Coordinates of C-alpha atoms and ligand atoms in Angstrom, one line a residue:
M1 CA -8.7 -32.6 5.6
N2 CA -6.3 -32.3 8.5
C3 CA -3.4 -30.0 9.1
D4 CA -1.6 -28.3 11.9
L5 CA -2.3 -24.7 10.9
L6 CA -4.9 -23.3 8.6
V7 CA -4.2 -19.9 7.0
V8 CA -7.2 -18.0 5.6
G9 CA -6.1 -15.6 2.9
S10 CA -2.9 -15.5 0.8
G11 CA -1.5 -11.9 1.0
A12 CA 1.7 -11.0 2.7
S13 CA 0.5 -11.7 6.2
G14 CA -1.0 -15.1 5.5
L15 CA 1.9 -16.3 3.4
A16 CA 4.4 -15.0 6.0
A17 CA 2.6 -17.0 8.7
A18 CA 2.4 -20.1 6.5
V19 CA 6.0 -20.1 5.4
T20 CA 7.2 -19.5 9.0
A21 CA 5.0 -22.2 10.5
A22 CA 6.0 -24.7 7.7
F23 CA 9.7 -23.9 8.3
H24 CA 9.2 -24.8 11.9
G25 CA 7.7 -28.2 11.0
L26 CA 4.0 -27.6 10.9
K27 CA 1.7 -29.0 8.2
V28 CA 0.1 -25.9 6.8
V29 CA -2.8 -25.3 4.4
V30 CA -3.6 -21.9 2.9
V31 CA -7.1 -21.3 1.5
E32 CA -7.7 -18.3 -0.8
K33 CA -11.2 -17.1 -1.7
D34 CA -10.2 -15.7 -5.2
P35 CA -9.0 -17.8 -8.1
V36 CA -5.5 -16.2 -7.7
F37 CA -3.2 -15.8 -4.7
G38 CA -1.8 -12.5 -3.5
G39 CA -4.6 -10.2 -2.4
A40 CA -4.0 -6.5 -2.1
T41 CA -0.3 -7.3 -1.5
A42 CA 0.1 -8.2 -5.2
W43 CA -1.2 -4.7 -6.1
S44 CA 1.0 -2.9 -3.6
G45 CA 4.2 -1.1 -3.9
G46 CA 5.6 -3.8 -1.6
W47 CA 7.4 -1.4 0.7
M48 CA 7.8 -2.6 4.3
W49 CA 8.6 -0.4 7.3
V50 CA 11.3 -2.4 9.2
P51 CA 13.4 -0.2 11.5
G52 CA 16.7 -1.8 12.3
N53 CA 16.5 -4.1 9.3
P54 CA 19.6 -6.2 8.4
L55 CA 20.1 -4.4 5.1
A56 CA 20.4 -1.1 7.1
Q57 CA 22.8 -2.8 9.5
R58 CA 25.0 -4.0 6.6
A59 CA 25.0 -0.5 5.2
G60 CA 26.4 0.8 8.5
I61 CA 23.1 2.4 9.6
H62 CA 22.9 1.6 13.3
E63 CA 19.9 3.3 14.9
D64 CA 19.2 3.5 18.6
P65 CA 16.2 1.1 19.0
Q66 CA 14.5 3.8 21.1
Q67 CA 14.3 6.1 18.1
P68 CA 11.4 4.5 16.3
R69 CA 9.7 4.1 19.7
T70 CA 10.1 7.8 20.3
Y71 CA 8.7 8.6 16.8
L72 CA 5.7 6.3 17.3
R73 CA 5.0 7.7 20.8
N74 CA 4.9 11.2 19.3
E75 CA 2.8 10.1 16.3
L76 CA 0.4 7.7 18.1
G77 CA -0.1 9.5 21.4
A78 CA -2.7 7.8 23.5
R79 CA -3.0 5.1 20.9
Y80 CA 0.5 3.8 21.5
D81 CA 0.1 0.2 22.5
A82 CA 3.5 -0.6 24.1
A83 CA 3.1 -4.4 24.0
R84 CA 2.3 -4.6 20.3
I85 CA 4.8 -2.0 19.3
D86 CA 7.5 -3.8 21.2
A87 CA 6.5 -7.1 19.5
L88 CA 6.7 -5.3 16.1
L89 CA 10.0 -3.6 16.7
D90 CA 11.7 -6.5 18.4
N91 CA 10.7 -8.9 15.7
C92 CA 10.7 -7.0 12.4
G93 CA 14.5 -7.1 11.9
P94 CA 14.6 -10.8 12.8
M95 CA 11.7 -11.4 10.4
V96 CA 13.7 -10.0 7.5
A97 CA 16.8 -12.0 8.6
F98 CA 14.7 -15.2 8.8
F99 CA 13.3 -14.9 5.3
E100 CA 16.6 -13.9 3.8
Q101 CA 18.4 -16.9 5.3
H102 CA 15.8 -19.6 4.9
T103 CA 13.5 -18.8 2.0
A104 CA 13.2 -17.4 -1.6
L105 CA 12.2 -14.1 -0.2
Q106 CA 15.2 -11.7 -0.7
F107 CA 15.0 -8.0 -0.1
V108 CA 16.3 -4.8 -1.6
D109 CA 17.3 -1.7 0.3
G110 CA 14.7 1.1 0.7
N111 CA 16.6 2.6 3.6
A112 CA 16.9 6.0 1.9
I113 CA 13.2 6.6 2.3
P114 CA 12.5 8.9 5.2
D115 CA 9.6 8.7 7.7
V116 CA 6.7 10.8 6.5
H117 CA 6.6 13.5 9.3
G118 CA 10.2 14.7 9.4
H119 CA 9.3 17.5 11.8
V120 CA 8.2 15.1 14.5
P121 CA 10.9 14.1 17.1
G122 CA 12.2 10.6 16.4
A123 CA 11.5 10.6 12.7
A124 CA 14.3 9.0 10.8
T125 CA 15.7 10.0 7.4
Q126 CA 17.1 6.5 6.7
G127 CA 17.2 2.9 7.8
H128 CA 13.5 2.0 7.9
Q129 CA 12.4 0.4 4.7
V130 CA 12.9 -2.7 2.6
A131 CA 11.1 -4.2 -0.4
A132 CA 11.1 -7.6 -2.0
A133 CA 13.9 -8.0 -4.5
P134 CA 12.8 -8.1 -8.2
Y135 CA 12.1 -11.7 -9.2
D136 CA 12.2 -13.5 -12.5
G137 CA 8.8 -15.0 -13.0
R138 CA 10.5 -18.1 -14.7
E139 CA 11.9 -19.0 -11.3
V140 CA 8.4 -19.4 -9.9
G141 CA 7.5 -22.3 -12.2
P142 CA 3.9 -23.4 -13.0
L143 CA 2.7 -21.6 -9.8
I144 CA 3.1 -18.3 -11.6
K145 CA -0.2 -18.9 -13.4
R146 CA -2.0 -19.0 -10.0
L147 CA -0.7 -15.7 -8.8
R148 CA -2.5 -12.3 -9.0
R149 CA -1.1 -10.0 -11.7
T150 CA -0.1 -6.5 -11.0
M151 CA -2.7 -3.7 -10.7
R152 CA -3.9 -2.4 -14.1
E153 CA -3.9 1.3 -13.1
T154 CA -0.4 1.4 -11.7
S155 CA 1.3 -0.7 -14.4
F156 CA 2.2 0.1 -18.0
M157 CA 0.6 -2.5 -20.3
G158 CA 0.8 -5.0 -17.4
M159 CA 4.4 -4.2 -16.6
P160 CA 5.0 -3.2 -12.9
I161 CA 7.4 -0.4 -12.4
M162 CA 9.4 -0.1 -9.2
A163 CA 9.6 3.1 -7.1
G164 CA 13.1 4.4 -7.0
A165 CA 15.6 4.1 -9.9
D166 CA 13.2 2.2 -12.1
L167 CA 10.4 4.7 -11.9
G168 CA 12.9 7.6 -12.0
A169 CA 14.2 6.3 -15.4
F170 CA 10.6 6.2 -16.8
L171 CA 10.0 9.8 -15.7
S172 CA 13.3 11.1 -17.0
M173 CA 13.7 9.1 -20.2
T174 CA 13.2 12.3 -22.3
R175 CA 15.9 14.0 -20.4
S176 CA 18.6 11.3 -20.0
F177 CA 20.0 8.8 -22.5
R178 CA 20.8 6.4 -19.7
S179 CA 17.1 6.4 -18.6
L180 CA 16.0 5.9 -22.1
R181 CA 18.2 2.9 -22.5
H182 CA 16.9 1.4 -19.2
V183 CA 13.3 1.9 -20.3
A184 CA 14.0 0.5 -23.8
R185 CA 15.5 -2.6 -22.3
R186 CA 12.8 -3.1 -19.7
F187 CA 10.0 -2.6 -22.2
S188 CA 11.4 -4.7 -25.0
R189 CA 11.8 -7.6 -22.5
H190 CA 8.3 -7.1 -21.3
L191 CA 7.0 -7.3 -24.9
I192 CA 8.8 -10.6 -25.4
D193 CA 7.4 -11.9 -22.0
L194 CA 3.9 -10.9 -23.2
A195 CA 4.4 -12.8 -26.4
I196 CA 5.7 -15.9 -24.8
H197 CA 4.0 -16.1 -21.4
G198 CA 1.0 -13.7 -21.8
R199 CA 2.0 -11.8 -18.7
A200 CA 4.7 -9.7 -17.0
M201 CA 7.6 -11.9 -15.9
Q202 CA 9.9 -9.1 -14.6
L203 CA 8.3 -9.1 -11.2
V204 CA 8.8 -6.1 -8.9
N205 CA 6.9 -4.5 -6.0
G206 CA 4.0 -6.4 -4.5
V207 CA 3.9 -9.1 -7.2
A208 CA 7.6 -9.9 -6.4
L209 CA 6.8 -10.1 -2.7
V210 CA 3.9 -12.5 -3.3
A211 CA 5.8 -14.6 -5.9
R212 CA 8.8 -15.0 -3.5
L213 CA 6.5 -15.9 -0.6
A214 CA 4.3 -18.3 -2.6
K215 CA 7.4 -20.0 -4.0
S216 CA 8.8 -20.4 -0.5
A217 CA 5.5 -21.8 0.7
E218 CA 5.4 -24.3 -2.1
T219 CA 9.0 -25.4 -1.5
L220 CA 8.2 -26.0 2.2
G221 CA 5.2 -28.2 1.4
V222 CA 2.5 -25.7 2.2
Q223 CA -0.7 -26.8 0.5
L224 CA -2.1 -23.8 -1.4
I225 CA -5.8 -24.0 -2.4
E226 CA -7.4 -21.2 -4.5
S227 CA -11.2 -20.5 -5.1
A228 CA -11.8 -21.7 -1.5
P229 CA -13.3 -19.2 0.8
A230 CA -13.5 -20.0 4.5
K231 CA -17.1 -19.9 5.6
R232 CA -17.3 -20.8 9.2
L233 CA -14.9 -21.5 12.0
I234 CA -14.9 -24.9 13.8
V235 CA -14.9 -24.1 17.5
E236 CA -14.8 -26.9 20.1
N237 CA -14.9 -26.1 23.8
G238 CA -13.9 -22.5 23.1
V239 CA -10.9 -23.6 21.1
V240 CA -10.7 -22.8 17.3
R241 CA -9.9 -26.1 15.5
G242 CA -10.3 -25.3 11.9
A243 CA -12.8 -24.0 9.4
V244 CA -15.5 -25.0 6.9
V245 CA -14.3 -24.0 3.5
A246 CA -16.3 -23.8 0.2
T247 CA -14.4 -25.5 -2.7
T248 CA -15.3 -26.2 -6.3
D249 CA -16.3 -29.7 -5.0
G250 CA -18.6 -28.4 -2.2
E251 CA -17.9 -27.5 1.4
I252 CA -15.1 -29.3 3.3
Q253 CA -14.0 -29.3 6.8
I254 CA -10.3 -28.4 7.3
R255 CA -9.3 -29.3 10.8
A256 CA -6.2 -27.6 12.2
D257 CA -4.7 -28.8 15.6
K258 CA -2.7 -25.6 16.1
G259 CA -5.4 -23.2 15.0
V260 CA -6.4 -20.8 12.3
V261 CA -4.8 -17.6 11.1
L262 CA -7.2 -15.0 9.8
A263 CA -5.5 -13.1 7.0
T264 CA -8.3 -12.0 4.7
G265 CA -7.3 -8.4 4.1
G266 CA -9.7 -6.5 6.3
F267 CA -13.0 -5.0 5.0
P268 CA -12.2 -2.3 2.4
N269 CA -14.9 -3.7 0.1
D270 CA -17.6 -4.3 2.8
V271 CA -20.0 -1.5 1.9
Q272 CA -22.1 -1.9 5.0
R273 CA -19.2 -1.6 7.4
R274 CA -17.8 1.3 5.4
R275 CA -21.1 3.1 5.8
A276 CA -21.1 2.4 9.6
L277 CA -17.5 3.3 10.3
F278 CA -16.1 5.6 7.6
P279 CA -16.5 9.4 8.0
R280 CA -18.4 11.3 5.2
T281 CA -19.5 8.0 3.6
P282 CA -23.3 8.2 4.0
T283 CA -24.1 5.3 1.6
G284 CA -20.9 3.4 1.9
H285 CA -20.3 3.8 -1.9
E286 CA -18.5 7.2 -1.7
H287 CA -15.3 5.5 -0.7
L288 CA -12.9 4.4 -3.5
A289 CA -11.1 1.3 -2.0
L290 CA -8.0 0.1 -3.8
P291 CA -7.7 -3.6 -2.7
P292 CA -9.3 -6.4 -4.7
L293 CA -13.1 -6.9 -4.2
G294 CA -12.4 -10.2 -2.3
C295 CA -11.1 -8.2 0.7
S296 CA -14.6 -7.7 2.1
G297 CA -14.5 -8.4 5.8
D298 CA -14.7 -12.2 6.0
G299 CA -12.0 -12.5 8.5
I300 CA -13.6 -9.9 10.8
T301 CA -16.9 -11.7 10.7
L302 CA -15.2 -15.1 11.3
G303 CA -13.3 -13.6 14.2
E304 CA -16.4 -12.1 15.7
S305 CA -18.2 -15.4 15.5
A306 CA -15.6 -16.9 17.9
G307 CA -15.8 -14.0 20.3
G308 CA -13.3 -11.6 18.8
V309 CA -13.8 -7.9 19.0
L310 CA -13.6 -5.3 16.1
V311 CA -11.6 -2.3 17.3
T312 CA -13.0 0.9 15.9
D313 CA -11.5 3.4 18.3
L314 CA -8.7 4.4 15.9
A315 CA -7.5 7.7 14.5
S316 CA -8.9 6.6 11.2
P317 CA -10.7 3.4 10.2
A318 CA -8.8 3.2 6.9
A319 CA -5.4 3.8 5.4
W320 CA -6.5 6.9 3.5
A321 CA -5.3 7.4 -0.1
P322 CA -6.4 10.0 -2.7
V323 CA -8.0 8.1 -5.5
S324 CA -9.3 9.1 -9.0
K325 CA -11.8 7.1 -10.9
V326 CA -10.6 5.7 -14.3
P327 CA -13.4 5.2 -16.8
Y328 CA -12.5 2.4 -19.2
A329 CA -14.0 1.9 -22.7
D330 CA -15.9 -1.2 -21.6
G331 CA -17.8 0.9 -19.0
S332 CA -15.9 -0.4 -16.0
I333 CA -14.2 2.0 -13.5
G334 CA -10.7 1.6 -12.2
H335 CA -9.3 3.2 -9.0
F336 CA -6.0 5.1 -9.4
P337 CA -3.9 5.9 -6.2
H338 CA -2.2 9.3 -6.4
I339 CA 1.1 8.3 -4.7
I340 CA 3.7 9.8 -7.1
D341 CA 2.3 12.9 -8.8
R342 CA 1.4 15.1 -5.8
A343 CA 4.9 16.0 -4.7
K344 CA 6.3 16.8 -8.2
P345 CA 7.0 20.5 -8.9
G346 CA 4.2 22.4 -10.6
L347 CA 1.1 20.9 -9.1
I348 CA -1.5 22.0 -6.5
G349 CA -4.6 20.4 -5.0
V350 CA -7.7 22.6 -4.6
L351 CA -11.2 22.2 -3.3
A352 CA -14.4 23.3 -5.2
N353 CA -13.9 26.7 -3.7
G354 CA -10.7 27.0 -5.7
K355 CA -8.5 27.1 -2.5
R356 CA -5.6 24.9 -1.5
F357 CA -6.0 23.1 1.8
V358 CA -2.8 21.1 2.5
N359 CA 0.8 20.5 1.6
E360 CA 0.2 18.3 -1.3
A361 CA 3.7 16.7 -1.1
D362 CA 2.9 15.2 2.3
G363 CA 1.8 11.6 2.7
Y364 CA -1.3 10.2 0.9
Y365 CA -2.9 9.7 4.3
D366 CA -2.3 13.4 5.2
Y367 CA -3.7 14.7 1.9
T368 CA -6.9 12.6 2.2
A369 CA -7.4 13.3 5.9
A370 CA -7.1 17.0 5.2
M371 CA -9.5 16.8 2.3
V372 CA -12.1 15.0 4.4
A373 CA -11.7 17.6 7.1
A374 CA -11.7 20.7 4.8
V375 CA -14.7 20.0 2.6
P376 CA -17.8 21.6 4.3
P377 CA -20.5 19.2 5.6
G378 CA -23.1 18.4 3.0
E379 CA -20.7 18.9 0.0
E380 CA -19.2 16.0 -1.9
V381 CA -15.7 15.2 -0.5
A382 CA -13.4 15.8 -3.5
S383 CA -10.5 17.9 -4.6
W384 CA -8.7 18.5 -7.9
L385 CA -5.1 18.1 -8.7
V386 CA -4.2 21.0 -11.1
C387 CA -1.1 21.4 -13.2
D388 CA 0.1 22.9 -16.5
H389 CA 1.0 21.3 -19.9
R390 CA 4.7 21.1 -19.0
F391 CA 4.0 19.2 -15.8
Q392 CA 1.6 16.8 -17.4
R393 CA 4.0 15.9 -20.2
R394 CA 6.9 15.5 -17.9
Y395 CA 5.5 13.6 -15.0
G396 CA 2.0 12.6 -16.0
L397 CA -1.1 13.4 -13.9
G398 CA -2.6 10.4 -12.2
F399 CA -3.5 7.7 -14.7
A400 CA -2.8 10.2 -17.6
K401 CA 0.7 9.1 -18.6
P402 CA 3.5 11.6 -19.6
F403 CA 5.1 12.1 -23.0
P404 CA 5.4 10.3 -25.4
L405 CA 2.1 8.7 -24.7
P406 CA -0.8 10.7 -26.2
L407 CA -3.3 12.7 -24.1
A408 CA -6.3 12.1 -26.4
P409 CA -7.6 8.9 -24.8
Y410 CA -7.6 10.5 -21.3
L411 CA -9.4 13.6 -22.5
R412 CA -11.9 11.6 -24.5
S413 CA -12.8 9.3 -21.6
G414 CA -13.3 12.4 -19.4
Y415 CA -10.6 11.3 -17.0
L416 CA -8.4 14.3 -17.7
K417 CA -10.0 17.8 -17.7
R418 CA -8.4 20.5 -19.8
G419 CA -8.8 24.3 -20.2
A420 CA -7.0 26.9 -22.3
S421 CA -6.8 29.1 -19.2
I422 CA -7.1 28.5 -15.5
E423 CA -10.6 29.9 -15.5
D424 CA -11.6 27.7 -18.4
L425 CA -10.3 24.7 -16.5
A426 CA -12.1 25.7 -13.4
R427 CA -15.4 25.9 -15.3
V428 CA -14.9 22.5 -16.8
C429 CA -14.3 21.0 -13.4
G430 CA -16.9 22.9 -11.4
I431 CA -14.4 24.8 -9.4
A432 CA -14.9 28.5 -8.6
P433 CA -13.1 30.2 -11.5
A434 CA -12.0 33.5 -10.0
A435 CA -10.9 31.8 -6.8
L436 CA -8.8 29.2 -8.6
A437 CA -7.1 31.9 -10.8
Q438 CA -6.3 33.8 -7.6
T439 CA -4.9 30.7 -5.9
V440 CA -2.6 29.9 -8.9
R441 CA -1.5 33.5 -9.1
A442 CA -0.5 33.6 -5.4
F443 CA 1.2 30.2 -5.7
N444 CA 3.2 31.2 -8.8
E445 CA 4.4 34.4 -7.2
H446 CA 6.5 32.4 -4.6
A447 CA 7.0 29.3 -6.7
E448 CA 9.3 31.2 -9.1
R449 CA 11.8 31.2 -6.2
G450 CA 11.0 27.6 -5.2
E451 CA 9.0 28.7 -2.1
D452 CA 5.5 27.8 -0.8
P453 CA 4.9 30.0 2.2
E454 CA 1.3 28.8 2.6
F455 CA 1.9 25.1 3.1
G456 CA 5.6 24.5 2.8
R457 CA 5.9 22.1 -0.1
G458 CA 9.4 20.6 0.0
A459 CA 9.9 21.4 3.8
T460 CA 10.6 17.8 4.9
P461 CA 13.0 15.1 3.8
Y462 CA 9.9 13.0 2.8
N463 CA 8.6 15.8 0.6
R464 CA 11.9 16.2 -1.1
K465 CA 12.3 12.5 -1.7
Q466 CA 9.0 12.4 -3.5
G467 CA 9.8 15.5 -5.6
D468 CA 12.0 15.7 -8.7
P469 CA 15.7 15.6 -7.8
L470 CA 16.6 17.2 -11.1
H471 CA 14.4 20.3 -10.3
T472 CA 16.0 23.1 -8.4
P473 CA 16.0 25.0 -6.0
N474 CA 13.0 23.1 -4.5
P475 CA 12.2 19.6 -5.9
C476 CA 8.6 20.1 -5.0
V477 CA 7.8 23.6 -6.3
A478 CA 7.5 25.2 -9.7
P479 CA 5.0 27.7 -11.1
I480 CA 1.9 26.6 -13.1
V481 CA 2.2 28.8 -16.2
Q482 CA 2.2 27.0 -19.5
G483 CA -1.3 26.3 -20.9
P484 CA -3.3 24.4 -21.6
F485 CA -4.0 23.5 -18.0
Y486 CA -5.2 20.1 -16.7
A487 CA -7.0 18.7 -13.7
V488 CA -8.0 15.3 -12.3
K489 CA -10.7 14.9 -9.6
V490 CA -9.6 12.9 -6.6
Q491 CA -11.8 11.4 -3.9
P492 CA -11.2 9.6 -0.6
G493 CA -10.1 6.0 -1.0
S494 CA -7.8 3.7 0.9
F495 CA -5.0 1.1 0.7
G496 CA -7.1 -1.0 3.1
T497 CA -8.6 -0.8 6.5
F498 CA -7.1 0.0 9.9
A499 CA -10.0 -1.0 12.0
G500 CA -9.6 -4.7 12.7
L501 CA -9.7 -7.5 15.3
K502 CA -8.2 -6.9 18.7
T503 CA -5.0 -8.9 19.1
N504 CA -2.0 -9.1 21.5
G505 CA 1.7 -9.1 20.8
S506 CA 1.6 -12.7 19.7
A507 CA -1.1 -11.9 17.1
Q508 CA -3.7 -13.9 19.1
V509 CA -7.3 -12.7 18.8
L510 CA -8.6 -11.3 22.1
D511 CA -12.1 -11.6 23.4
A512 CA -14.1 -8.8 25.1
A513 CA -12.3 -9.5 28.4
D514 CA -8.9 -9.3 26.6
R515 CA -8.3 -13.0 26.9
P516 CA -6.7 -14.8 23.9
I517 CA -9.1 -17.0 22.0
A518 CA -7.3 -20.3 21.9
G519 CA -6.3 -21.3 18.3
L520 CA -7.2 -18.0 16.7
Y521 CA -4.8 -15.5 15.2
A522 CA -5.4 -12.4 13.1
V523 CA -2.7 -10.8 11.0
G524 CA -2.3 -8.1 8.3
T525 CA -5.4 -5.9 7.9
D526 CA -7.6 -8.4 9.8
M527 CA -5.9 -7.2 13.0
A528 CA -6.4 -3.7 14.3
S529 CA -3.7 -1.4 13.0
V530 CA -0.7 -1.4 15.3
M531 CA -0.3 2.2 14.3
G532 CA -3.5 3.1 16.0
G533 CA -5.0 4.3 12.7
F534 CA -2.2 6.8 12.0
Y535 CA 0.2 6.7 9.0
P536 CA 3.7 7.6 10.3
S537 CA 5.6 6.2 7.4
G538 CA 5.3 4.4 4.1
G539 CA 5.4 0.6 4.5
I540 CA 3.4 0.6 7.8
N541 CA 0.9 -1.9 6.4
L542 CA 3.3 -4.5 5.0
G543 CA 6.1 -4.2 7.6
P544 CA 3.7 -5.2 10.4
A545 CA 1.8 -7.6 8.1
M546 CA 5.0 -9.6 7.5
T547 CA 6.1 -9.3 11.1
F548 CA 2.9 -10.4 12.8
G549 CA 2.6 -13.1 10.2
Y550 CA 6.0 -14.3 11.2
I551 CA 5.1 -14.0 14.9
A552 CA 1.9 -16.0 14.5
G553 CA 3.7 -18.7 12.5
R554 CA 6.3 -19.1 15.3
H555 CA 3.7 -18.9 18.1
A556 CA 1.5 -21.6 16.5
A557 CA 4.6 -23.8 16.0
G558 CA 5.6 -23.3 19.6
A559 CA 8.9 -22.2 18.2
M560 CA 9.7 -19.9 21.1
T561 CA 8.1 -17.3 23.3
L562 CA 7.9 -13.8 22.2
A563 CA 10.4 -12.6 24.7
Q564 CA 13.0 -15.1 23.4
A565 CA 12.2 -14.6 19.7
P566 CA 14.2 -11.5 18.8
R567 CA 17.4 -12.8 20.3
R568 CA 17.3 -16.4 19.1
A569 CA 16.1 -15.6 15.6
A570 CA 18.7 -12.9 15.2
Ligands
FAD1 C1 -2.2 0.0 -4.8 C2 -1.7 -0.3 -3.4 C3 -0.4 0.0 -3.0 C4 0.0 -0.3 -1.7 N1 1.3 -0.1 -1.4 C5 1.7 -0.4 -0.1 C6 3.1 -0.3 0.2 O1 4.0 -0.1 -0.6 N2 3.5 -0.6 1.5 C7 2.5 -1.0 2.5 O2 2.9 -1.2 3.6 N3 1.2 -1.1 2.1 C8 0.8 -0.9 0.9 N4 -0.5 -1.1 0.5 C9 -1.4 -1.7 1.5 C10 -1.0 -3.2 1.6 O3 -0.9 -3.8 0.3 C11 -2.1 -4.0 2.4 O4 -2.3 -3.4 3.7 C12 -1.6 -5.5 2.6 O5 -1.3 -6.0 1.4 C13 -2.6 -6.3 3.3 O6 -2.1 -7.6 3.4 P1 -3.0 -8.8 4.0 O7 -2.1 -10.0 4.0 O8 -3.6 -8.3 5.2 O9 -4.2 -8.9 2.9 P2 -4.2 -9.1 1.4 O10 -2.9 -9.0 0.7 O11 -5.3 -8.3 0.8 O12 -4.7 -10.7 1.2 C14 -5.9 -11.1 1.7 C15 -6.4 -12.3 0.9 O13 -7.5 -12.9 1.6 C16 -8.4 -13.4 0.7 N5 -9.7 -13.7 1.3 C17 -10.7 -12.8 1.7 N6 -11.7 -13.5 2.3 C18 -11.4 -14.8 2.3 C19 -12.0 -16.0 2.8 N7 -13.2 -16.0 3.4 N8 -11.3 -17.1 2.7 C20 -10.1 -17.2 2.1 N9 -9.5 -16.1 1.6 C21 -10.1 -14.9 1.7 C22 -8.5 -12.2 -0.3 O14 -9.1 -12.7 -1.5 C23 -7.0 -11.8 -0.4 O15 -6.4 -12.5 -1.5 C24 -0.9 -0.9 -0.8 C25 -2.2 -1.2 -1.2 C26 -2.6 -1.0 -2.5 C27 -4.0 -1.4 -2.9

């Protein structure tokens, strides 16, 4: 098979590269290892960090382009790579404009979401985020059957729920008639979709992003091939010219004149590399990765085979997330990411010694990094999220959903721990009982007034955004008083990996001497994190994944040099 550009992997980064290159006239093939397209992207919240995005501009938010640079300089320190940061920040706005104008990918405004570390100079309170607009699955056509469905753990009966007003309605439906009406409408339509199509058709979050990108790719004539893992690169005279791909009909060679884009989603499920690179992971199995199993390091291995270099000198090798294990009736285990519950009022996180160790309302990365650092060597790295009955029924705790859904299944499966008193709960969990009781007493004393002098819950705009806007005076703080009490054990996991192939501002893979390897690009989590292994804001995976996908597509098509790209594309 011959084409101009071969894209390996069908998440946001691969599809962004494919769509961009096809728009600029290249004949593009996308090969996907799994039987469905979409990768971790389809399971994601779909939020993209895009400072200066056109939606912010249209809303009258005009940020000094130096501000995100200042923020990143303060966050990344010595790991600030000016060339790649400039490539990201100069191209991310034009990337959104390109997709809006020329493809089925339309966006919604997430510009009210603040950067995570509001106390760091340069942090913005607005103007930095977009997500894919909700999409009606019917518009995708027959291709919908070939796309990955939403993540089981974060959906409700297969229905994805969008952060913001949609999720807010689900969490407040017992307190607001408007919310109840919204939920009734959404859910009844979902039941009809399940009956007719056997799947969710109100696409939001990552599934909307993938559906819109895949539809755009199909419209532009990109050939999409599933169940087709790339096995080896074809390298001729030091130039990458395609790959050998396993298909249901056996191995085939796909030759690509303009090169290959590695977009296989990093190595979150490569147990050997996890063991070698992740802290506190002696066997490799302690880590609870969230992405699909297919994201297992193929792109890194392919890149290394052509002379690429895996960058491991990062603040963290993975995009940390606190994760709980969900035991299912069939014996399988799911991974639930604690994104939403930690900042709500009336919850604390404690270690086995019964003590708090972090502001739980901070970012998921911060919570997990603090947990990894705080658990003494030799002990299992874990913490417990603890709340009372009122909290659990109002907001849910992890996978254990709020009222009106029953608690019994979560208690029966052992997912949710319960105790009539705080001490009882501690004993059930294996937490020091007297210490936990003391921690809760001390927390409650100040929480009555909405204060958290120990860790400052609710101190930043990001904290408050994640809290409950209907709860005063502090949307992140309430006492833990009404028994029975509940806890869920959380362990270190990740949204994906940060360690990845060394690349330049054009997404070209670099060799050990920092020279671009002709015909080889790496994007998304196959390229080393442009954030240096830090997590300054939500959306810092997908914003760069989309932007460097767009850059790689243009570069391969010879559309224009990087320096011209921002001005011309705008
Ligand atoms: C629950 C969850 C929520 C998240 N929410 C957000 C969010 O809101 N914002 C954000 O920025 N980030 C978020 N993330 C992280 C983000 O989703 C990922 O960083 C991003 O999707 C990675 O995109 P990608 O294109 O690199 O890879 P992926 O989307 O993972 O796609 C890679 C694809 O390559 C395929 N593949 C692997 N090997 C081969 C091979 N040999 N040949 C062919 N194909 C191959 C895989 O099967 C997979 O389909 C979230 C992640 C999870 C799991």
